[in-house]
XYZ file of C-alpha atoms in Angstrom:
240
model
C 79.494 10.734 -87.516
C 79.556 11.501 -83.837
C 78.365 15.264 -84.364
C 74.855 14.340 -85.912
C 74.241 11.840 -83.059
C 74.912 14.739 -80.535
C 72.576 17.108 -82.010
C 69.286 15.918 -80.460
C 71.152 15.769 -77.044
C 72.202 19.587 -77.600
C 68.583 20.611 -78.506
C 67.257 18.902 -75.309
C 69.898 20.519 -73.348
C 69.060 24.048 -74.714
C 65.401 23.369 -74.098
C 66.122 22.277 -70.637
C 68.335 25.290 -70.005
C 65.797 27.649 -71.453
C 62.966 26.039 -69.335
C 65.072 26.382 -66.236
C 65.846 30.114 -66.921
C 62.183 30.927 -67.550
C 60.651 28.580 -64.815
C 59.076 31.481 -63.036
C 57.391 32.763 -66.250
C 56.120 29.128 -67.045
C 54.683 28.784 -63.419
C 53.025 32.234 -63.691
C 51.561 31.102 -67.034
C 50.233 27.771 -65.672
C 48.850 29.577 -62.568
C 47.190 32.283 -64.580
C 45.543 29.504 -66.799
C 44.352 27.656 -63.706
C 42.680 30.911 -62.249
C 41.113 31.805 -65.622
C 39.714 28.204 -65.764
C 38.320 28.559 -62.346
C 36.818 31.756 -63.021
C 35.124 30.460 -66.245
C 33.688 27.459 -64.580
C 32.393 29.469 -61.332
C 30.809 31.883 -63.731
C 29.320 29.230 -65.947
C 27.454 27.690 -62.984
C 26.905 31.278 -61.462
C 28.660 30.380 -58.207
C 30.195 33.914 -58.065
C 27.138 35.842 -59.397
C 25.415 38.194 -57.074
C 21.701 37.844 -57.311
C 19.887 41.249 -56.789
C 16.374 40.047 -57.865
C 14.571 36.715 -57.385
C 14.079 36.650 -61.190
C 17.951 36.472 -61.642
C 18.150 33.269 -59.962
C 18.291 30.250 -62.395
C 15.464 27.798 -62.179
C 17.843 24.915 -61.523
C 18.874 26.559 -58.171
C 15.281 26.571 -57.034
C 14.692 23.111 -58.378
C 17.659 21.661 -56.582
C 16.933 23.695 -53.465
C 20.203 25.394 -53.414
C 21.562 27.289 -50.270
C 22.626 30.731 -50.737
C 24.460 32.956 -48.282
C 23.310 36.502 -47.433
C 23.511 39.489 -45.210
C 20.244 40.952 -43.658
C 19.242 44.500 -44.545
C 15.681 44.962 -43.228
C 12.864 43.064 -41.551
C 9.568 43.937 -43.261
C 6.063 42.638 -42.920
C 6.444 40.992 -46.413
C 9.620 39.153 -45.417
C 13.336 39.788 -44.864
C 15.423 41.914 -47.344
C 18.725 40.028 -47.845
C 21.717 41.136 -49.788
C 23.019 37.926 -51.503
C 26.829 37.431 -50.722
C 28.089 34.898 -53.382
C 31.259 32.829 -53.136
C 34.385 34.888 -53.354
C 37.421 33.494 -55.132
C 40.814 33.898 -53.573
C 42.789 36.968 -54.680
C 39.888 38.081 -56.830
C 37.421 39.392 -54.223
C 38.042 43.134 -54.926
C 37.690 42.362 -58.764
C 34.431 40.587 -58.108
C 32.973 43.538 -56.227
C 33.411 45.704 -59.258
C 31.483 43.289 -61.332
C 28.605 43.014 -58.739
C 25.415 45.239 -58.833
C 23.610 46.422 -55.625
C 20.088 45.148 -54.778
C 18.281 43.016 -52.186
C 16.309 39.786 -52.319
C 12.892 39.582 -50.413
C 12.974 36.307 -48.484
C 9.901 34.701 -46.941
C 9.883 32.183 -44.175
C 8.408 29.084 -45.926
C 5.636 27.202 -44.307
C 5.009 29.591 -41.405
C 2.398 32.235 -41.131
C 3.736 35.035 -38.680
C 2.003 36.804 -36.085
C 2.708 40.504 -35.349
C 4.725 39.454 -32.291
C 6.842 37.428 -34.481
C 8.112 40.594 -36.250
C 9.040 41.985 -32.829
C 10.847 38.780 -31.936
C 12.786 38.800 -35.260
C 13.997 42.433 -34.658
C 15.121 41.535 -31.182
C 16.934 38.205 -32.178
C 18.651 39.321 -35.568
C 21.534 41.601 -35.454
C 22.079 44.315 -38.172
C 23.871 42.888 -41.116
C 23.457 39.354 -39.612
C 24.858 36.638 -41.863
C 22.366 33.824 -42.780
C 21.824 30.922 -45.151
C 18.684 30.793 -47.104
C 17.546 27.474 -48.806
C 15.573 27.996 -51.890
C 12.278 26.261 -51.891
C 10.085 28.223 -54.127
C 9.692 31.587 -56.018
C 6.488 33.743 -56.273
C 7.196 36.692 -58.555
C 9.883 38.652 -56.629
C 9.571 36.781 -53.313
C 11.537 33.595 -52.424
C 10.126 31.058 -50.121
C 13.003 29.751 -48.043
C 14.245 27.993 -44.961
C 16.532 30.457 -43.243
C 19.539 29.250 -41.136
C 21.295 31.597 -38.679
C 24.602 30.814 -36.614
C 24.231 30.829 -32.940
C 27.669 30.544 -31.655
C 30.663 28.799 -33.561
C 29.111 25.238 -33.965
C 25.428 25.830 -33.805
C 22.834 27.031 -36.181
C 19.054 27.687 -35.949
C 16.307 27.487 -38.514
C 14.305 30.531 -37.993
C 11.153 28.849 -39.542
C 11.184 26.308 -36.649
C 12.210 28.537 -34.106
C 9.371 30.992 -34.579
C 6.981 28.046 -34.329
C 8.643 26.804 -31.167
C 8.100 30.142 -29.605
C 4.400 30.180 -30.578
C 4.919 33.176 -32.749
C 3.331 31.564 -35.715
C 1.316 28.754 -37.380
C 2.247 26.147 -39.790
C 0.963 26.621 -43.377
C 1.479 25.082 -46.720
C 5.134 25.240 -48.009
C 4.954 27.147 -51.276
C 6.970 26.124 -54.132
C 7.472 22.456 -53.291
C 5.113 19.729 -54.710
C 2.609 18.511 -52.194
C 3.470 14.857 -52.898
C 7.330 15.329 -52.769
C 9.346 13.584 -50.089
C 11.097 16.973 -49.300
C 7.640 18.619 -48.651
C 6.552 16.174 -45.957
C 10.176 15.990 -44.447
C 10.143 19.740 -43.925
C 6.312 19.887 -43.063
C 6.869 17.350 -40.431
C 9.812 19.322 -38.807
C 7.597 22.405 -38.803
C 4.651 20.544 -37.201
C 6.798 19.118 -34.485
C 8.145 22.682 -33.713
C 4.475 23.994 -33.456
C 3.676 21.024 -31.101
C 6.359 21.919 -28.840
C 4.999 25.472 -28.283
C 1.496 23.863 -28.025
C 2.605 21.633 -25.221
C 4.466 24.378 -23.368
C 1.487 26.999 -23.744
C 3.787 29.495 -25.545
C 2.887 32.431 -27.427
C -0.495 32.102 -29.426
C -1.014 28.656 -27.614
C -0.859 30.149 -24.062
C -4.013 29.348 -22.108
C -5.874 31.958 -20.243
C -5.884 31.813 -16.569
C -9.044 30.981 -14.734
C -9.517 34.769 -13.539
C -8.869 35.882 -17.167
C -11.650 33.436 -18.299
C -13.876 34.572 -15.500
C -13.416 38.316 -16.471
C -14.155 37.665 -20.062
C -17.152 35.519 -19.206
C -18.571 38.401 -16.980
C -17.704 41.165 -19.387
C -19.565 39.208 -22.337
C -22.674 38.445 -20.093
C -25.627 40.287 -21.649
C -27.256 41.145 -18.304
C -23.747 42.947 -17.321
C -23.680 44.646 -20.510
C -27.141 46.107 -19.990
C -26.096 47.278 -16.547
C -23.168 48.999 -18.143
C -25.341 50.722 -20.623
C -27.827 51.859 -17.995
C -24.851 53.295 -15.925
C -23.593 55.173 -18.950
C -27.186 56.549 -19.541
C -27.335 57.596 -15.813
C -23.987 59.291 -15.980
C -25.062 61.350 -19.236
C -28.413 62.541 -18.028
C -27.678 63.026 -14.410
């Protein structure tokens, strides 16, 4: 009768012995299943997807004002051409690159009307292949309206939308893509107006006041009597 009672114990001992001898295999299987689960989850919410067109970005991302990471490619009159850099998974970055296609996103600084000098400033301030974050606020065809953040040093970041206004290189406009009565709209619009006000107080950029001599020169040159004298002088030069 002792032998039947010992059979379950023998089975357990054999199972335990087999598990000990195949412990590495079991660990690899569990690790593989965990990684596969992470990949499937990340792909399901498009965290690892590289967006090469504004139309590829899910509507939910724009509605929730998701921040995406990107690398600057070109500065154009229409906006910044940015290559989206998605989240990379450990040990799978090389495999991810094989899945990804090439293309850039056209990103526009939301709520800001740029001056020609703003383009020059951007080209001077931004480095080639500069890494940046852009927060999605709206989408118009193939253009994304965003807040753009760039790192300045290790612990400091700058919002380009605000900085351009602080430098007097643009004017505040309506933030496209956000509802006019939403709290986020007025929160961001207030920030942009405050940045513009700083430039106005410091007479920077387009808000720079002309000096007394510049005003006097313009007044004289625009005077009708002076203009007639110039015309008469030109007539004399031609006919004498």
